[in-house]
Amino acid sequence: MVFRRVVVWQNKEILKRFPKYRGIIDGTQVARYLIAKTIECAYNSNDSVEDLEKLLKEKSLEFNELLEKDIEEIKNRKVSSNSYIHLAETLANKYLESCIFCERQCEVNRIDGKKGFCLISKDSYISSAFLHMGEEPVLIPSGTIFFQGCNFGCVFCQNYDISQAWKGKKNIEDIAQKVNTRELAVVAEKLVDRGAININYVGGDPIPNVHTIVGSLNFQQSNICQLWNSNFYLTNKSLSLIIDFIDFWLPDFKYGNNECGKKYSGIDNYFDFVARNHKRIHDEGSGEICIRHLVMPNHIECCSKPILDYVAKELPKAVMNIMGQFRPQFKAFNYEEINRRPTSEEMREVKMYAQKLGIIFEPVS
Ligand code: SF4
């Protein structure tokens, strides 16, 4: 793995597609959240959601104009005591009163302790945090923070112990550590001290914890890449809260249509929402993206190929990790068509199709 970690950065396509991320690792670029901290915001926490959303849009424009400036000018800017990140945190906490963080849009008041599908109230819980050496070679050592809870209900989940299996059986307090914004920042900074080259928010899924993650950026200080590792079923509004602060995106792209998303993850309009979000981070966000696609048995025509077609057409800057690790776990044994691993023929067919479309996947798969 050490060899792959070194070799991957000698690949010209990888350097071309991840220039800012590499620059942050080398100290020649500044992490986006540190830049956002220098943008002053004048607002009152009693302002309406509509007014805060309007201001967020204005600050996003200001942020993106700032990115065009000379790096030395950016480095010399002062941190604001009421910054773009404070604004995003304030708005995130307003959304918690009628939660719309993901497209399930449960609209429960999580501040009052109510819980939606993910069963996470206003508090965030982490099940573990460590230097992950099993991620893609461009990411390791990755400072990975696993959040308890998920907004999906995948029948084949490989992290089912922290995403779903505890629900209705165990108290979350007994199996995970509660963290507020300041405590999460301490966890992240410790990972930096131990050699992490990114802070990798995963789970379960980080989406139910947008408010805590954004708030923690007020306390983090290191020039470290912020990485979002998620099923990507965010709403447009919650994606707006993080789109400018994340340097590197690691989204899952599981299904090439809405029907398979409903059948295996219990969610509506999967492809429509997830494709929309991929397009947004590609066009409006950092654009430094590694898409994970887990090849499922008997799902080459309905899922793998439509996803590859979409990536080739709409997301040309992205690289892909085409993954062959699918194995029937959790409840997948109940679905005959996915009750096996993908065959080597299926994997070869998907990879040849990606090659034909000119998608870059070999260095990270
Ligand atoms: S994060 Fe999603 S699943 Fe959880 S309460 Fe909010 S809308 Fe519902």
Tab-separated table of C-alpha atoms and ligand atoms in Angstrom:
chain	number	residue	atom	x	y	z
A	1	MET	CA	0.000	0.000	0.000
A	2	VAL	CA	2.906	2.387	0.699
A	3	PHE	CA	4.085	1.731	-2.867
A	4	ARG	CA	0.641	2.550	-4.353
A	5	ARG	CA	0.443	5.679	-2.178
A	6	VAL	CA	3.674	6.983	-3.699
A	7	VAL	CA	3.040	5.844	-7.259
A	8	VAL	CA	-0.462	7.320	-7.462
A	9	TRP	CA	0.955	10.839	-7.128
A	10	GLN	CA	3.223	10.238	-10.098
A	11	ASN	CA	0.176	9.798	-12.292
A	12	LYS	CA	-0.330	12.903	-14.460
A	13	GLU	CA	-4.121	12.528	-14.600
A	14	ILE	CA	-4.353	12.394	-10.803
A	15	LEU	CA	-2.186	15.502	-10.421
A	16	LYS	CA	-4.262	17.282	-13.068
A	17	ARG	CA	-7.561	16.400	-11.396
A	18	PHE	CA	-6.585	16.989	-7.743
A	19	PRO	CA	-4.302	20.059	-7.866
A	20	LYS	CA	-5.725	21.953	-4.857
A	21	TYR	CA	-5.894	18.837	-2.688
A	22	ARG	CA	-2.260	18.054	-3.485
A	23	GLY	CA	-1.405	21.703	-2.819
A	24	ILE	CA	-2.987	21.552	0.648
A	25	ILE	CA	-0.955	18.431	1.444
A	26	ASP	CA	2.206	20.254	0.288
A	27	GLY	CA	1.303	23.521	2.064
A	28	THR	CA	1.174	25.546	-1.157
A	29	GLN	CA	-2.643	25.870	-1.070
A	30	VAL	CA	-5.043	26.847	1.703
A	31	ALA	CA	-7.959	24.637	2.754
A	32	ARG	CA	-11.263	26.157	1.706
A	33	TYR	CA	-12.691	26.316	5.236
A	34	LEU	CA	-9.754	28.487	6.359
A	35	ILE	CA	-10.518	30.899	3.511
A	36	ALA	CA	-14.219	30.925	4.465
A	37	LYS	CA	-13.239	31.919	8.010
A	38	THR	CA	-11.930	35.234	6.681
A	39	ILE	CA	-15.249	36.282	5.117
A	40	GLU	CA	-17.120	38.687	7.388
A	41	CYS	CA	-20.893	38.219	7.766
A	42	ALA	CA	-23.278	40.724	9.351
A	43	TYR	CA	-26.452	39.012	10.527
A	44	ASN	CA	-28.522	38.380	13.611
A	45	SER	CA	-29.322	34.862	14.793
A	46	ASN	CA	-32.994	35.939	14.977
A	47	ASP	CA	-33.035	36.730	11.249
A	48	SER	CA	-35.501	34.674	9.218
A	49	VAL	CA	-34.405	31.519	7.388
A	50	GLU	CA	-35.105	33.281	4.086
A	51	ASP	CA	-32.847	36.226	4.993
A	52	LEU	CA	-30.068	33.900	6.139
A	53	GLU	CA	-30.347	31.838	2.940
A	54	LYS	CA	-30.106	35.003	0.856
A	55	LEU	CA	-27.008	36.100	2.747
A	56	LEU	CA	-25.489	32.607	2.368
A	57	LYS	CA	-25.833	32.891	-1.412
A	58	GLU	CA	-24.155	36.310	-1.394
A	59	LYS	CA	-21.298	35.025	0.752
A	60	SER	CA	-20.842	32.034	-1.526
A	61	LEU	CA	-20.357	34.415	-4.461
A	62	GLU	CA	-17.868	36.452	-2.398
A	63	PHE	CA	-16.034	33.269	-1.432
A	64	ASN	CA	-15.720	32.110	-5.033
A	65	GLU	CA	-14.436	35.523	-6.132
A	66	LEU	CA	-11.861	35.346	-3.360
A	67	LEU	CA	-10.602	31.994	-4.667
A	68	GLU	CA	-9.472	33.777	-7.842
A	69	LYS	CA	-7.050	35.987	-5.914
A	70	ASP	CA	-3.348	35.440	-5.462
A	71	ILE	CA	-2.545	32.756	-2.876
A	72	GLU	CA	-0.295	35.103	-0.843
A	73	GLU	CA	-3.132	37.613	-0.571
A	74	ILE	CA	-5.431	34.820	0.637
A	75	LYS	CA	-2.895	33.613	3.197
A	76	ASN	CA	-2.604	37.116	4.700
A	77	ARG	CA	-6.310	37.604	5.378
A	78	LYS	CA	-7.567	37.865	8.961
A	79	VAL	CA	-10.040	35.406	10.494
A	80	SER	CA	-13.401	37.051	11.183
A	81	SER	CA	-15.201	36.668	14.526
A	82	ASN	CA	-18.494	36.356	12.636
A	83	SER	CA	-17.633	34.493	9.472
A	84	TYR	CA	-19.254	32.671	6.578
A	85	ILE	CA	-18.855	29.465	8.600
A	86	HIS	CA	-20.744	30.946	11.583
A	87	LEU	CA	-23.519	31.910	9.177
A	88	ALA	CA	-23.716	28.373	7.741
A	89	GLU	CA	-23.791	26.891	11.265
A	90	THR	CA	-26.602	29.245	12.304
A	91	LEU	CA	-28.651	28.280	9.260
A	92	ALA	CA	-27.935	24.566	9.810
A	93	ASN	CA	-29.315	24.825	13.342
A	94	LYS	CA	-32.452	26.541	11.984
A	95	TYR	CA	-32.941	23.635	9.540
A	96	LEU	CA	-32.694	21.241	12.501
A	97	GLU	CA	-35.986	22.644	13.804
A	98	SER	CA	-37.686	20.966	10.842
A	99	CYS	CA	-34.995	18.679	9.496
A	100	ILE	CA	-34.386	18.811	5.765
A	101	PHE	CA	-30.726	17.758	5.773
A	102	CYS	CA	-31.456	14.854	3.443
A	103	GLU	CA	-34.064	14.257	0.769
A	104	ARG	CA	-36.149	12.188	3.157
A	105	GLN	CA	-37.157	15.623	4.469
A	106	CYS	CA	-38.602	14.221	7.726
A	107	GLU	CA	-39.298	17.788	8.945
A	108	VAL	CA	-39.020	16.728	12.610
A	109	ASN	CA	-37.811	19.172	15.236
A	110	ARG	CA	-34.473	17.625	16.182
A	111	ILE	CA	-33.666	20.550	18.520
A	112	ASP	CA	-36.652	19.392	20.624
A	113	GLY	CA	-35.282	15.848	20.686
A	114	LYS	CA	-37.530	14.455	17.949
A	115	LYS	CA	-35.978	11.922	15.578
A	116	GLY	CA	-36.540	11.185	11.908
A	117	PHE	CA	-35.549	8.095	9.926
A	118	CYS	CA	-31.859	8.392	10.867
A	119	LEU	CA	-32.766	8.320	14.598
A	120	ILE	CA	-30.269	11.085	15.342
A	121	SER	CA	-31.582	14.009	17.386
A	122	LYS	CA	-29.680	17.283	17.703
A	123	ASP	CA	-26.604	15.542	19.152
A	124	SER	CA	-23.952	13.868	17.038
A	125	TYR	CA	-22.287	10.583	17.961
A	126	ILE	CA	-19.113	9.055	16.632
A	127	SER	CA	-18.430	5.342	16.766
A	128	SER	CA	-14.698	5.644	15.990
A	129	ALA	CA	-11.996	7.939	14.656
A	130	PHE	CA	-8.649	6.675	13.379
A	131	LEU	CA	-6.018	6.865	10.656
A	132	HIS	CA	-7.551	4.771	7.897
A	133	MET	CA	-5.007	3.007	5.667
A	134	GLY	CA	-7.592	1.121	3.604
A	135	GLU	CA	-8.967	4.070	1.614
A	136	GLU	CA	-7.950	4.953	-1.958
A	137	PRO	CA	-4.176	5.494	-2.328
A	138	VAL	CA	-4.610	9.270	-2.802
A	139	LEU	CA	-6.320	9.509	0.576
A	140	ILE	CA	-4.111	7.653	2.997
A	141	PRO	CA	-3.391	8.125	5.796
A	142	SER	CA	-6.950	9.403	6.091
A	143	GLY	CA	-8.219	10.911	9.352
A	144	THR	CA	-11.531	9.094	9.286
A	145	ILE	CA	-14.393	9.958	11.635
A	146	PHE	CA	-17.285	7.471	11.662
A	147	PHE	CA	-20.652	8.903	12.676
A	148	GLN	CA	-23.335	6.694	14.137
A	149	GLY	CA	-26.600	6.591	12.164
A	150	CYS	CA	-27.650	6.782	8.533
A	151	ASN	CA	-30.460	8.173	6.430
A	152	PHE	CA	-30.414	5.120	4.117
A	153	GLY	CA	-31.621	1.607	4.799
A	154	CYS	CA	-29.429	-0.437	2.436
A	155	VAL	CA	-30.186	-4.137	2.673
A	156	PHE	CA	-26.527	-4.978	1.872
A	157	CYS	CA	-24.904	-2.391	4.181
A	158	GLN	CA	-21.315	-3.259	5.101
A	159	ASN	CA	-21.340	-0.884	8.091
A	160	TYR	CA	-24.731	-2.043	9.325
A	161	ASP	CA	-23.593	-2.139	12.959
A	162	ILE	CA	-23.159	1.651	13.036
A	163	SER	CA	-25.741	2.600	10.413
A	164	GLN	CA	-28.825	0.532	11.122
A	165	ALA	CA	-28.557	-2.614	13.249
A	166	TRP	CA	-28.517	-0.709	16.575
A	167	LYS	CA	-31.833	1.002	15.840
A	168	GLY	CA	-34.540	-0.060	18.278
A	169	LYS	CA	-32.125	-2.408	20.049
A	170	LYS	CA	-29.471	-0.285	21.738
A	171	ASN	CA	-29.189	3.182	23.243
A	172	ILE	CA	-26.922	5.271	21.094
A	173	GLU	CA	-25.192	6.588	24.246
A	174	ASP	CA	-24.041	3.051	25.072
A	175	ILE	CA	-22.338	2.412	21.748
A	176	ALA	CA	-20.987	5.763	20.539
A	177	GLN	CA	-19.387	8.932	21.865
A	178	LYS	CA	-21.421	12.129	21.911
A	179	VAL	CA	-19.527	15.089	20.434
A	180	ASN	CA	-20.328	18.768	20.248
A	181	THR	CA	-18.699	21.107	17.741
A	182	ARG	CA	-15.670	21.860	19.924
A	183	GLU	CA	-15.116	18.175	20.790
A	184	LEU	CA	-15.352	17.132	17.141
A	185	ALA	CA	-12.692	19.710	16.292
A	186	VAL	CA	-10.431	18.214	18.977
A	187	VAL	CA	-10.920	14.748	17.433
A	188	ALA	CA	-10.021	16.161	14.000
A	189	GLU	CA	-6.955	18.034	15.234
A	190	LYS	CA	-5.655	14.920	17.012
A	191	LEU	CA	-5.896	13.033	13.708
A	192	VAL	CA	-3.895	15.813	12.039
A	193	ASP	CA	-1.241	15.533	14.765
A	194	ARG	CA	-1.005	11.796	14.055
A	195	GLY	CA	-0.315	12.365	10.344
A	196	ALA	CA	-3.703	12.476	8.594
A	197	ILE	CA	-3.681	14.187	5.200
A	198	ASN	CA	-7.418	14.791	5.249
A	199	ILE	CA	-10.364	14.776	7.657
A	200	ASN	CA	-12.777	12.211	6.292
A	201	TYR	CA	-16.395	12.481	7.521
A	202	VAL	CA	-18.214	9.168	7.046
A	203	GLY	CA	-20.598	6.826	8.866
A	204	GLY	CA	-23.335	5.611	8.760
A	205	ASP	CA	-23.427	8.917	6.984
A	206	PRO	CA	-22.293	12.425	7.865
A	207	ILE	CA	-25.457	14.081	6.453
A	208	PRO	CA	-27.511	14.013	9.699
A	209	ASN	CA	-24.532	15.754	11.343
A	210	VAL	CA	-24.087	18.698	8.970
A	211	HIS	CA	-24.640	21.201	11.821
A	212	THR	CA	-21.958	19.660	14.061
A	213	ILE	CA	-19.423	19.263	11.256
A	214	VAL	CA	-19.854	22.841	9.995
A	215	GLY	CA	-19.736	24.140	13.579
A	216	SER	CA	-16.515	22.223	14.285
A	217	LEU	CA	-14.796	24.133	11.468
A	218	ASN	CA	-14.979	27.220	13.692
A	219	PHE	CA	-12.638	25.428	16.116
A	220	GLN	CA	-10.372	23.569	13.687
A	221	GLN	CA	-7.235	25.459	12.715
A	222	SER	CA	-4.967	23.192	10.701
A	223	ASN	CA	-4.449	23.589	6.988
A	224	ILE	CA	-5.999	20.205	6.279
A	225	CYS	CA	-8.244	18.954	3.481
A	226	GLN	CA	-11.898	18.548	4.496
A	227	LEU	CA	-13.385	15.459	2.845
A	228	TRP	CA	-17.082	14.501	2.531
A	229	ASN	CA	-17.603	10.728	2.272
A	230	SER	CA	-21.312	10.123	1.882
A	231	ASN	CA	-24.286	8.538	0.135
A	232	PHE	CA	-24.878	12.069	-1.178
A	233	TYR	CA	-28.642	12.151	-0.626
A	234	LEU	CA	-28.410	15.747	0.609
A	235	THR	CA	-31.032	18.363	-0.135
A	236	ASN	CA	-29.971	21.312	-2.232
A	237	LYS	CA	-30.221	23.448	0.912
A	238	SER	CA	-27.944	21.312	3.062
A	239	LEU	CA	-25.448	20.950	0.209
A	240	SER	CA	-25.334	24.761	0.083
A	241	LEU	CA	-24.171	24.730	3.724
A	242	ILE	CA	-21.025	22.746	2.932
A	243	ILE	CA	-20.294	23.144	-0.760
A	244	ASP	CA	-17.702	25.891	-0.270
A	245	PHE	CA	-15.967	24.319	2.754
A	246	ILE	CA	-15.217	20.847	1.384
A	247	ASP	CA	-11.969	20.381	-0.546
A	248	PHE	CA	-12.408	16.778	-1.642
A	249	TRP	CA	-15.591	14.834	-2.373
A	250	LEU	CA	-15.898	11.077	-1.985
A	251	PRO	CA	-19.506	10.323	-2.955
A	252	ASP	CA	-21.123	6.942	-3.455
A	253	PHE	CA	-22.933	6.418	-6.714
A	254	LYS	CA	-24.813	3.185	-6.132
A	255	TYR	CA	-27.768	2.954	-8.493
A	256	GLY	CA	-28.293	4.048	-12.088
A	257	ASN	CA	-32.058	4.497	-11.669
A	258	ASN	CA	-34.651	5.340	-9.016
A	259	GLU	CA	-36.242	1.886	-8.797
A	260	CYS	CA	-33.142	0.048	-7.506
A	261	GLY	CA	-32.668	2.824	-4.897
A	262	LYS	CA	-36.193	2.203	-3.647
A	263	LYS	CA	-35.824	-1.567	-3.628
A	264	TYR	CA	-32.469	-1.882	-1.866
A	265	SER	CA	-32.125	1.366	0.147
A	266	GLY	CA	-35.756	2.282	0.746
A	267	ILE	CA	-35.462	5.783	-0.672
A	268	ASP	CA	-37.305	7.769	-3.321
A	269	ASN	CA	-35.883	9.380	-6.474
A	270	TYR	CA	-32.345	8.129	-5.787
A	271	PHE	CA	-30.821	8.786	-9.184
A	272	ASP	CA	-32.493	12.170	-9.664
A	273	PHE	CA	-31.229	13.605	-6.374
A	274	VAL	CA	-27.806	11.991	-6.268
A	275	ALA	CA	-26.979	12.817	-9.891
A	276	ARG	CA	-28.074	16.424	-9.266
A	277	ASN	CA	-25.733	16.660	-6.260
A	278	HIS	CA	-22.798	15.180	-8.173
A	279	LYS	CA	-23.339	17.747	-10.908
A	280	ARG	CA	-23.387	20.573	-8.353
A	281	ILE	CA	-20.101	19.679	-6.662
A	282	HIS	CA	-18.533	19.187	-10.065
A	283	ASP	CA	-19.657	22.566	-11.444
A	284	GLU	CA	-19.892	24.762	-8.320
A	285	GLY	CA	-17.768	23.089	-5.639
A	286	SER	CA	-14.079	22.236	-5.628
A	287	GLY	CA	-14.632	19.785	-8.516
A	288	GLU	CA	-12.035	17.432	-6.973
A	289	ILE	CA	-14.055	14.238	-6.813
A	290	CYS	CA	-13.492	10.514	-6.489
A	291	ILE	CA	-16.747	8.669	-7.106
A	292	ARG	CA	-17.136	5.239	-5.538
A	293	HIS	CA	-19.234	2.765	-7.438
A	294	LEU	CA	-19.815	-0.618	-5.854
A	295	VAL	CA	-20.586	-3.078	-8.636
A	296	MET	CA	-23.586	-5.216	-7.704
A	297	PRO	CA	-24.271	-8.649	-9.178
A	298	ASN	CA	-26.907	-8.634	-11.916
A	299	HIS	CA	-26.925	-4.813	-11.920
A	300	ILE	CA	-24.550	-4.033	-14.758
A	301	GLU	CA	-27.154	-2.892	-17.299
A	302	CYS	CA	-29.527	-1.108	-14.910
A	303	CYS	CA	-26.956	0.520	-12.581
A	304	SER	CA	-23.253	0.360	-13.520
A	305	LYS	CA	-23.541	1.341	-17.191
A	306	PRO	CA	-26.031	4.232	-16.715
A	307	ILE	CA	-23.803	5.639	-13.942
A	308	LEU	CA	-20.716	5.413	-16.151
A	309	ASP	CA	-22.621	7.089	-18.994
A	310	TYR	CA	-23.619	9.915	-16.652
A	311	VAL	CA	-20.094	10.387	-15.299
A	312	ALA	CA	-18.564	10.458	-18.777
A	313	LYS	CA	-21.088	13.023	-20.017
A	314	GLU	CA	-21.659	15.283	-16.996
A	315	LEU	CA	-18.716	14.816	-14.612
A	316	PRO	CA	-15.585	14.764	-16.787
A	317	LYS	CA	-13.278	16.081	-14.019
A	318	ALA	CA	-14.090	13.191	-11.656
A	319	VAL	CA	-12.134	9.992	-11.202
A	320	MET	CA	-13.842	6.767	-10.200
A	321	ASN	CA	-13.163	3.893	-7.896
A	322	ILE	CA	-14.918	0.900	-9.464
A	323	MET	CA	-15.246	-1.446	-6.532
A	324	GLY	CA	-15.606	-5.204	-6.588
A	325	GLN	CA	-16.004	-5.703	-2.834
A	326	PHE	CA	-19.750	-6.303	-2.854
A	327	ARG	CA	-20.710	-9.321	-0.822
A	328	PRO	CA	-24.104	-10.307	0.536
A	329	GLN	CA	-24.337	-8.981	4.072
A	330	PHE	CA	-26.980	-7.859	6.538
A	331	LYS	CA	-30.310	-8.523	4.741
A	332	ALA	CA	-29.000	-9.097	1.205
A	333	PHE	CA	-29.483	-12.875	1.584
A	334	ASN	CA	-33.203	-12.252	1.133
A	335	TYR	CA	-32.674	-10.969	-2.422
A	336	GLU	CA	-31.717	-13.827	-4.700
A	337	GLU	CA	-30.319	-11.610	-7.467
A	338	ILE	CA	-27.749	-9.971	-5.164
A	339	ASN	CA	-27.061	-12.985	-2.956
A	340	ARG	CA	-23.536	-13.490	-4.351
A	341	ARG	CA	-20.401	-11.565	-5.167
A	342	PRO	CA	-20.037	-9.983	-8.636
A	343	THR	CA	-18.254	-12.346	-11.011
A	344	SER	CA	-14.905	-11.514	-12.612
A	345	GLU	CA	-16.774	-11.321	-15.960
A	346	GLU	CA	-19.131	-8.693	-14.553
A	347	MET	CA	-16.212	-6.669	-13.159
A	348	ARG	CA	-14.360	-6.910	-16.462
A	349	GLU	CA	-17.436	-5.779	-18.390
A	350	VAL	CA	-17.875	-2.688	-16.176
A	351	LYS	CA	-14.206	-1.743	-16.368
A	352	MET	CA	-14.067	-2.192	-20.138
A	353	TYR	CA	-17.147	-0.015	-20.479
A	354	ALA	CA	-15.509	2.694	-18.329
A	355	GLN	CA	-12.350	2.461	-20.427
A	356	LYS	CA	-14.346	2.838	-23.611
A	357	LEU	CA	-15.916	6.025	-22.207
A	358	GLY	CA	-12.499	7.420	-21.232
A	359	ILE	CA	-13.208	7.445	-17.483
A	360	ILE	CA	-10.126	7.523	-15.247
A	361	PHE	CA	-10.432	4.756	-12.663
A	362	GLU	CA	-7.320	2.564	-12.678
A	363	PRO	CA	-5.128	4.640	-10.315
A	364	VAL	CA	-7.669	4.545	-7.462
A	365	SER	CA	-9.571	1.274	-8.036
B	1	SF4	S1	-31.106	13.789	8.294
B	1	SF4	FE1	-32.594	12.988	6.849
B	1	SF4	S2	-33.340	11.080	7.840
B	1	SF4	FE2	-32.376	12.321	9.445
B	1	SF4	S3	-34.073	13.517	10.327
B	1	SF4	FE3	-33.084	14.793	8.778
B	1	SF4	S4	-34.283	14.476	6.919
B	1	SF4	FE4	-34.766	12.776	8.338
